[in-house]
Amino acid sequence: MERCRSMGKHRFADLPLHLMILPGAFIVLIFSYFPMFGIVMAFQHYIPAKGMFVSQWVGLDNLKFVWDLPGSMVVLRNTVFIAMMKIVAGLLVPITVSLMLNEVRKEFVKRSIQTLIYLPHFLSWIILGGVLIDILSPSTGFVNQIIKAVGFQPVYFLGNNHVFPYVLVVTDVWKEFGFSTIVFLAALTSINPALYEAAIVDGASRWKQTLHITLPGMMPIIVLMATLSLGNVLNAGFDQVFNLYSPQVYESGDIIDTLVYRIGLIDAQYSVATAVGLLKSVVSLLLISVSYLLAYRYANYRIF
């Protein structure tokens, strides 16, 4: 009886915490789970006036329609190319910067740099898009002013199909690498200092310490971040691309999400847009499932 009373007291004490979860759970249900019923539109010729329950069932015709579009393969290629470059650069740059910051001995300087590189993470792509359009302008942009000052021709960064994908990658890494750097710096604090002391006694240089102690100590977090990134192979960043691209760079900058936007919201082909979004979600689910399996098998990473 005493044990039952104790358990009842604990449950009552945790009740306010459970009540705090309810608003978040309600929001997730409304905006994440309830809209899943709309997936049925991917297999219909959906007409808003009729609704999902009356619209004609067409099976996989919507996916066949998208597959036969003239530019569908170009869009898929752009999406994978841009996303893969972002994944690779989004890992290499934060790892390199975190290793460099780890060598800074003055705490004030280290924290100041960390704060400065972290600030762009809080800015939306609507703000950054306007800033980048001004900075990269071919006539009055700051970057092209420097290029012309050293004797070169100005570069149309946001209107050149050869340059635009790399602009997307560089600007995305610049915006987000500060957040990832904090994650890797936190991983560095978990490394046992005794390992460095033993390496110094053995005469290991700073490079040898980094190669044989620091990087292996960071490997679990590197594997985790790489694993989580693999699910974004088909997610090249709608917000960024939508705010920076134009019809001039559709050939190299048009991605799946922007295609879905134009088909679904501009052309009002809701069924086709839903079918493309569903296919993308299924492929992303498979990719991240495989990535977790590989992380478990080859890096001994487990999700508890």
PDB file of N, CA, C and O in Angstrom, residues 10-59:
ATOM      1  N   HIS A  10       4.177  10.366  -7.074  1.00  0.00           N
ATOM      2  CA  HIS A  10       5.102  10.695  -8.149  1.00  0.00           C
ATOM      3  C   HIS A  10       4.349  11.031  -9.436  1.00  0.00           C
ATOM      4  O   HIS A  10       4.702  11.968 -10.155  1.00  0.00           O
ATOM      5  N   ARG A  11       3.305  10.255  -9.726  1.00  0.00           N
ATOM      6  CA  ARG A  11       2.521  10.529 -10.932  1.00  0.00           C
ATOM      7  C   ARG A  11       1.827  11.880 -10.849  1.00  0.00           C
ATOM      8  O   ARG A  11       1.764  12.626 -11.826  1.00  0.00           O
ATOM      9  N   PHE A  12       1.308  12.195  -9.677  1.00  0.00           N
ATOM     10  CA  PHE A  12       0.654  13.492  -9.500  1.00  0.00           C
ATOM     11  C   PHE A  12       1.669  14.623  -9.616  1.00  0.00           C
ATOM     12  O   PHE A  12       1.364  15.688 -10.155  1.00  0.00           O
ATOM     13  N   ALA A  13       2.877  14.395  -9.115  1.00  0.00           N
ATOM     14  CA  ALA A  13       3.915  15.428  -9.196  1.00  0.00           C
ATOM     15  C   ALA A  13       4.346  15.677 -10.635  1.00  0.00           C
ATOM     16  O   ALA A  13       4.729  16.803 -10.997  1.00  0.00           O
ATOM     17  N   ASP A  14       4.301  14.625 -11.479  1.00  0.00           N
ATOM     18  CA  ASP A  14       4.696  14.781 -12.878  1.00  0.00           C
ATOM     19  C   ASP A  14       3.565  15.286 -13.759  1.00  0.00           C
ATOM     20  O   ASP A  14       3.795  15.560 -14.952  1.00  0.00           O
ATOM     21  N   LEU A  15       2.361  15.403 -13.210  1.00  0.00           N
ATOM     22  CA  LEU A  15       1.211  15.824 -14.017  1.00  0.00           C
ATOM     23  C   LEU A  15       1.421  17.183 -14.685  1.00  0.00           C
ATOM     24  O   LEU A  15       1.111  17.336 -15.876  1.00  0.00           O
ATOM     25  N   PRO A  16       1.947  18.209 -13.979  1.00  0.00           N
ATOM     26  CA  PRO A  16       2.177  19.497 -14.670  1.00  0.00           C
ATOM     27  C   PRO A  16       3.122  19.384 -15.858  1.00  0.00           C
ATOM     28  O   PRO A  16       2.930  20.064 -16.866  1.00  0.00           O
ATOM     29  N   LEU A  17       4.124  18.505 -15.745  1.00  0.00           N
ATOM     30  CA  LEU A  17       5.054  18.326 -16.855  1.00  0.00           C
ATOM     31  C   LEU A  17       4.353  17.706 -18.061  1.00  0.00           C
ATOM     32  O   LEU A  17       4.601  18.093 -19.214  1.00  0.00           O
ATOM     33  N   HIS A  18       3.473  16.738 -17.809  1.00  0.00           N
ATOM     34  CA  HIS A  18       2.726  16.131 -18.904  1.00  0.00           C
ATOM     35  C   HIS A  18       1.754  17.133 -19.540  1.00  0.00           C
ATOM     36  O   HIS A  18       1.526  17.118 -20.758  1.00  0.00           O
ATOM     37  N   LEU A  19       1.180  17.989 -18.711  1.00  0.00           N
ATOM     38  CA  LEU A  19       0.277  19.007 -19.252  1.00  0.00           C
ATOM     39  C   LEU A  19       1.022  20.003 -20.137  1.00  0.00           C
ATOM     40  O   LEU A  19       0.456  20.517 -21.107  1.00  0.00           O
ATOM     41  N   MET A  20       2.292  20.261 -19.806  1.00  0.00           N
ATOM     42  CA  MET A  20       3.098  21.174 -20.627  1.00  0.00           C
ATOM     43  C   MET A  20       3.360  20.588 -22.009  1.00  0.00           C
ATOM     44  O   MET A  20       3.580  21.327 -22.968  1.00  0.00           O
ATOM     45  N   ILE A  21       3.332  19.267 -22.118  1.00  0.00           N
ATOM     46  CA  ILE A  21       3.580  18.621 -23.411  1.00  0.00           C
ATOM     47  C   ILE A  21       2.366  18.737 -24.336  1.00  0.00           C
ATOM     48  O   ILE A  21       2.504  18.730 -25.560  1.00  0.00           O
ATOM     49  N   LEU A  22       1.174  18.870 -23.750  1.00  0.00           N
ATOM     50  CA  LEU A  22      -0.055  18.828 -24.543  1.00  0.00           C
ATOM     51  C   LEU A  22      -0.102  19.857 -25.675  1.00  0.00           C
ATOM     52  O   LEU A  22      -0.472  19.497 -26.799  1.00  0.00           O
ATOM     53  N   PRO A  23       0.242  21.140 -25.450  1.00  0.00           N
ATOM     54  CA  PRO A  23       0.188  22.094 -26.583  1.00  0.00           C
ATOM     55  C   PRO A  23       1.081  21.681 -27.736  1.00  0.00           C
ATOM     56  O   PRO A  23       0.669  21.741 -28.902  1.00  0.00           O
ATOM     57  N   GLY A  24       2.323  21.248 -27.416  1.00  0.00           N
ATOM     58  CA  GLY A  24       3.220  20.809 -28.479  1.00  0.00           C
ATOM     59  C   GLY A  24       2.708  19.582 -29.198  1.00  0.00           C
ATOM     60  O   GLY A  24       2.781  19.489 -30.436  1.00  0.00           O
ATOM     61  N   ALA A  25       2.179  18.622 -28.430  1.00  0.00           N
ATOM     62  CA  ALA A  25       1.632  17.411 -29.045  1.00  0.00           C
ATOM     63  C   ALA A  25       0.430  17.746 -29.923  1.00  0.00           C
ATOM     64  O   ALA A  25       0.259  17.170 -31.014  1.00  0.00           O
ATOM     65  N   PHE A  26      -0.390  18.673 -29.478  1.00  0.00           N
ATOM     66  CA  PHE A  26      -1.565  19.089 -30.257  1.00  0.00           C
ATOM     67  C   PHE A  26      -1.132  19.733 -31.570  1.00  0.00           C
ATOM     68  O   PHE A  26      -1.708  19.458 -32.637  1.00  0.00           O
ATOM     69  N   ILE A  27      -0.113  20.585 -31.516  1.00  0.00           N
ATOM     70  CA  ILE A  27       0.385  21.245 -32.728  1.00  0.00           C
ATOM     71  C   ILE A  27       0.946  20.220 -33.711  1.00  0.00           C
ATOM     72  O   ILE A  27       0.718  20.290 -34.920  1.00  0.00           O
ATOM     73  N   VAL A  28       1.698  19.242 -33.189  1.00  0.00           N
ATOM     74  CA  VAL A  28       2.261  18.198 -34.053  1.00  0.00           C
ATOM     75  C   VAL A  28       1.148  17.394 -34.722  1.00  0.00           C
ATOM     76  O   VAL A  28       1.205  17.084 -35.923  1.00  0.00           O
ATOM     77  N   LEU A  29       0.104  17.062 -33.974  1.00  0.00           N
ATOM     78  CA  LEU A  29      -1.014  16.310 -34.546  1.00  0.00           C
ATOM     79  C   LEU A  29      -1.708  17.101 -35.651  1.00  0.00           C
ATOM     80  O   LEU A  29      -2.039  16.554 -36.710  1.00  0.00           O
ATOM     81  N   ILE A  30      -1.921  18.387 -35.405  1.00  0.00           N
ATOM     82  CA  ILE A  30      -2.659  19.207 -36.360  1.00  0.00           C
ATOM     83  C   ILE A  30      -1.844  19.458 -37.626  1.00  0.00           C
ATOM     84  O   ILE A  30      -2.357  19.351 -38.752  1.00  0.00           O
ATOM     85  N   PHE A  31      -0.556  19.790 -37.475  1.00  0.00           N
ATOM     86  CA  PHE A  31       0.234  20.225 -38.624  1.00  0.00           C
ATOM     87  C   PHE A  31       1.117  19.131 -39.222  1.00  0.00           C
ATOM     88  O   PHE A  31       1.644  19.322 -40.323  1.00  0.00           O
ATOM     89  N   SER A  32       1.316  18.005 -38.535  1.00  0.00           N
ATOM     90  CA  SER A  32       2.197  16.963 -39.052  1.00  0.00           C
ATOM     91  C   SER A  32       1.467  15.669 -39.374  1.00  0.00           C
ATOM     92  O   SER A  32       1.749  15.032 -40.388  1.00  0.00           O
ATOM     93  N   TYR A  33       0.530  15.253 -38.538  1.00  0.00           N
ATOM     94  CA  TYR A  33      -0.125  13.964 -38.743  1.00  0.00           C
ATOM     95  C   TYR A  33      -1.466  14.089 -39.474  1.00  0.00           C
ATOM     96  O   TYR A  33      -1.759  13.296 -40.378  1.00  0.00           O
ATOM     97  N   PHE A  34      -2.269  15.057 -39.091  1.00  0.00           N
ATOM     98  CA  PHE A  34      -3.570  15.214 -39.745  1.00  0.00           C
ATOM     99  C   PHE A  34      -3.450  15.467 -41.254  1.00  0.00           C
ATOM    100  O   PHE A  34      -4.221  14.900 -42.047  1.00  0.00           O
ATOM    101  N   PRO A  35      -2.464  16.290 -41.711  1.00  0.00           N
ATOM    102  CA  PRO A  35      -2.341  16.511 -43.166  1.00  0.00           C
ATOM    103  C   PRO A  35      -1.962  15.258 -43.950  1.00  0.00           C
ATOM    104  O   PRO A  35      -2.084  15.244 -45.180  1.00  0.00           O
ATOM    105  N   MET A  36      -1.500  14.204 -43.248  1.00  0.00           N
ATOM    106  CA  MET A  36      -1.134  12.976 -43.975  1.00  0.00           C
ATOM    107  C   MET A  36      -2.311  12.352 -44.701  1.00  0.00           C
ATOM    108  O   MET A  36      -2.119  11.598 -45.659  1.00  0.00           O
ATOM    109  N   PHE A  37      -3.525  12.651 -44.269  1.00  0.00           N
ATOM    110  CA  PHE A  37      -4.688  12.124 -44.974  1.00  0.00           C
ATOM    111  C   PHE A  37      -4.760  12.655 -46.398  1.00  0.00           C
ATOM    112  O   PHE A  37      -5.379  12.040 -47.269  1.00  0.00           O
ATOM    113  N   GLY A  38      -4.101  13.790 -46.643  1.00  0.00           N
ATOM    114  CA  GLY A  38      -4.096  14.360 -47.990  1.00  0.00           C
ATOM    115  C   GLY A  38      -3.251  13.587 -48.979  1.00  0.00           C
ATOM    116  O   GLY A  38      -3.270  13.886 -50.186  1.00  0.00           O
ATOM    117  N   ILE A  39      -2.495  12.587 -48.501  1.00  0.00           N
ATOM    118  CA  ILE A  39      -1.679  11.775 -49.405  1.00  0.00           C
ATOM    119  C   ILE A  39      -2.539  11.089 -50.465  1.00  0.00           C
ATOM    120  O   ILE A  39      -2.072  10.803 -51.577  1.00  0.00           O
ATOM    121  N   VAL A  40      -3.796  10.853 -50.138  1.00  0.00           N
ATOM    122  CA  VAL A  40      -4.691  10.187 -51.095  1.00  0.00           C
ATOM    123  C   VAL A  40      -4.810  10.988 -52.395  1.00  0.00           C
ATOM    124  O   VAL A  40      -5.086  10.423 -53.460  1.00  0.00           O
ATOM    125  N   MET A  41      -4.564  12.300 -52.351  1.00  0.00           N
ATOM    126  CA  MET A  41      -4.639  13.127 -53.562  1.00  0.00           C
ATOM    127  C   MET A  41      -3.596  12.720 -54.594  1.00  0.00           C
ATOM    128  O   MET A  41      -3.764  12.979 -55.790  1.00  0.00           O
ATOM    129  N   ALA A  42      -2.493  12.095 -54.134  1.00  0.00           N
ATOM    130  CA  ALA A  42      -1.446  11.680 -55.068  1.00  0.00           C
ATOM    131  C   ALA A  42      -1.940  10.631 -56.042  1.00  0.00           C
ATOM    132  O   ALA A  42      -1.355  10.436 -57.113  1.00  0.00           O
ATOM    133  N   PHE A  43      -3.021   9.931 -55.709  1.00  0.00           N
ATOM    134  CA  PHE A  43      -3.539   8.854 -56.550  1.00  0.00           C
ATOM    135  C   PHE A  43      -4.899   9.219 -57.161  1.00  0.00           C
ATOM    136  O   PHE A  43      -5.637   8.346 -57.607  1.00  0.00           O
ATOM    137  N   GLN A  44      -5.209  10.515 -57.137  1.00  0.00           N
ATOM    138  CA  GLN A  44      -6.483  10.974 -57.670  1.00  0.00           C
ATOM    139  C   GLN A  44      -6.260  12.092 -58.692  1.00  0.00           C
ATOM    140  O   GLN A  44      -5.200  12.717 -58.742  1.00  0.00           O
ATOM    141  N   HIS A  45      -7.289  12.322 -59.487  1.00  0.00           N
ATOM    142  CA  HIS A  45      -7.367  13.563 -60.253  1.00  0.00           C
ATOM    143  C   HIS A  45      -8.167  14.533 -59.375  1.00  0.00           C
ATOM    144  O   HIS A  45      -9.379  14.690 -59.535  1.00  0.00           O
ATOM    145  N   TYR A  46      -7.447  15.152 -58.464  1.00  0.00           N
ATOM    146  CA  TYR A  46      -8.124  15.916 -57.401  1.00  0.00           C
ATOM    147  C   TYR A  46      -8.706  17.215 -57.946  1.00  0.00           C
ATOM    148  O   TYR A  46      -8.039  17.991 -58.628  1.00  0.00           O
ATOM    149  N   ILE A  47      -9.969  17.423 -57.628  1.00  0.00           N
ATOM    150  CA  ILE A  47     -10.670  18.662 -57.974  1.00  0.00           C
ATOM    151  C   ILE A  47     -11.179  19.262 -56.668  1.00  0.00           C
ATOM    152  O   ILE A  47     -11.974  18.626 -55.954  1.00  0.00           O
ATOM    153  N   PRO A  48     -10.705  20.453 -56.292  1.00  0.00           N
ATOM    154  CA  PRO A  48     -11.091  21.045 -55.000  1.00  0.00           C
ATOM    155  C   PRO A  48     -12.591  21.107 -54.779  1.00  0.00           C
ATOM    156  O   PRO A  48     -13.070  20.914 -53.658  1.00  0.00           O
ATOM    157  N   ALA A  49     -13.345  21.370 -55.829  1.00  0.00           N
ATOM    158  CA  ALA A  49     -14.798  21.506 -55.665  1.00  0.00           C
ATOM    159  C   ALA A  49     -15.447  20.178 -55.269  1.00  0.00           C
ATOM    160  O   ALA A  49     -16.472  20.147 -54.589  1.00  0.00           O
ATOM    161  N   LYS A  50     -14.856  19.050 -55.683  1.00  0.00           N
ATOM    162  CA  LYS A  50     -15.409  17.738 -55.352  1.00  0.00           C
ATOM    163  C   LYS A  50     -14.878  17.195 -54.037  1.00  0.00           C
ATOM    164  O   LYS A  50     -15.572  16.465 -53.326  1.00  0.00           O
ATOM    165  N   GLY A  51     -13.599  17.505 -53.726  1.00  0.00           N
ATOM    166  CA  GLY A  51     -13.003  16.982 -52.504  1.00  0.00           C
ATOM    167  C   GLY A  51     -12.343  15.627 -52.721  1.00  0.00           C
ATOM    168  O   GLY A  51     -12.447  15.024 -53.788  1.00  0.00           O
ATOM    169  N   MET A  52     -11.666  15.145 -51.677  1.00  0.00           N
ATOM    170  CA  MET A  52     -10.904  13.897 -51.795  1.00  0.00           C
ATOM    171  C   MET A  52     -11.789  12.670 -51.929  1.00  0.00           C
ATOM    172  O   MET A  52     -11.384  11.660 -52.499  1.00  0.00           O
ATOM    173  N   PHE A  53     -12.998  12.716 -51.398  1.00  0.00           N
ATOM    174  CA  PHE A  53     -13.839  11.525 -51.371  1.00  0.00           C
ATOM    175  C   PHE A  53     -14.601  11.302 -52.672  1.00  0.00           C
ATOM    176  O   PHE A  53     -15.163  10.218 -52.894  1.00  0.00           O
ATOM    177  N   VAL A  54     -14.641  12.313 -53.542  1.00  0.00           N
ATOM    178  CA  VAL A  54     -15.410  12.200 -54.783  1.00  0.00           C
ATOM    179  C   VAL A  54     -14.505  12.258 -56.016  1.00  0.00           C
ATOM    180  O   VAL A  54     -14.862  11.747 -57.079  1.00  0.00           O
ATOM    181  N   SER A  55     -13.315  12.835 -55.882  1.00  0.00           N
ATOM    182  CA  SER A  55     -12.424  12.982 -57.032  1.00  0.00           C
ATOM    183  C   SER A  55     -12.067  11.622 -57.619  1.00  0.00           C
ATOM    184  O   SER A  55     -11.995  10.606 -56.915  1.00  0.00           O
ATOM    185  N   GLN A  56     -11.825  11.607 -58.928  1.00  0.00           N
ATOM    186  CA  GLN A  56     -11.566  10.363 -59.660  1.00  0.00           C
ATOM    187  C   GLN A  56     -10.236   9.731 -59.255  1.00  0.00           C
ATOM    188  O   GLN A  56      -9.214  10.398 -59.139  1.00  0.00           O
ATOM    189  N   TRP A  57     -10.237   8.427 -59.062  1.00  0.00           N
ATOM    190  CA  TRP A  57      -9.031   7.676 -58.715  1.00  0.00           C
ATOM    191  C   TRP A  57      -8.254   7.340 -59.995  1.00  0.00           C
ATOM    192  O   TRP A  57      -8.797   6.760 -60.928  1.00  0.00           O
ATOM    193  N   VAL A  58      -6.957   7.703 -60.043  1.00  0.00           N
ATOM    194  CA  VAL A  58      -6.163   7.494 -61.259  1.00  0.00           C
ATOM    195  C   VAL A  58      -4.915   6.648 -61.006  1.00  0.00           C
ATOM    196  O   VAL A  58      -4.109   6.439 -61.921  1.00  0.00           O
ATOM    197  N   GLY A  59      -4.711   6.179 -59.798  1.00  0.00           N
ATOM    198  CA  GLY A  59      -3.567   5.322 -59.502  1.00  0.00           C
ATOM    199  C   GLY A  59      -2.246   6.052 -59.600  1.00  0.00           C
ATOM    200  O   GLY A  59      -2.053   7.112 -58.993  1.00  0.00           O
TER     201      GLY A  59
END
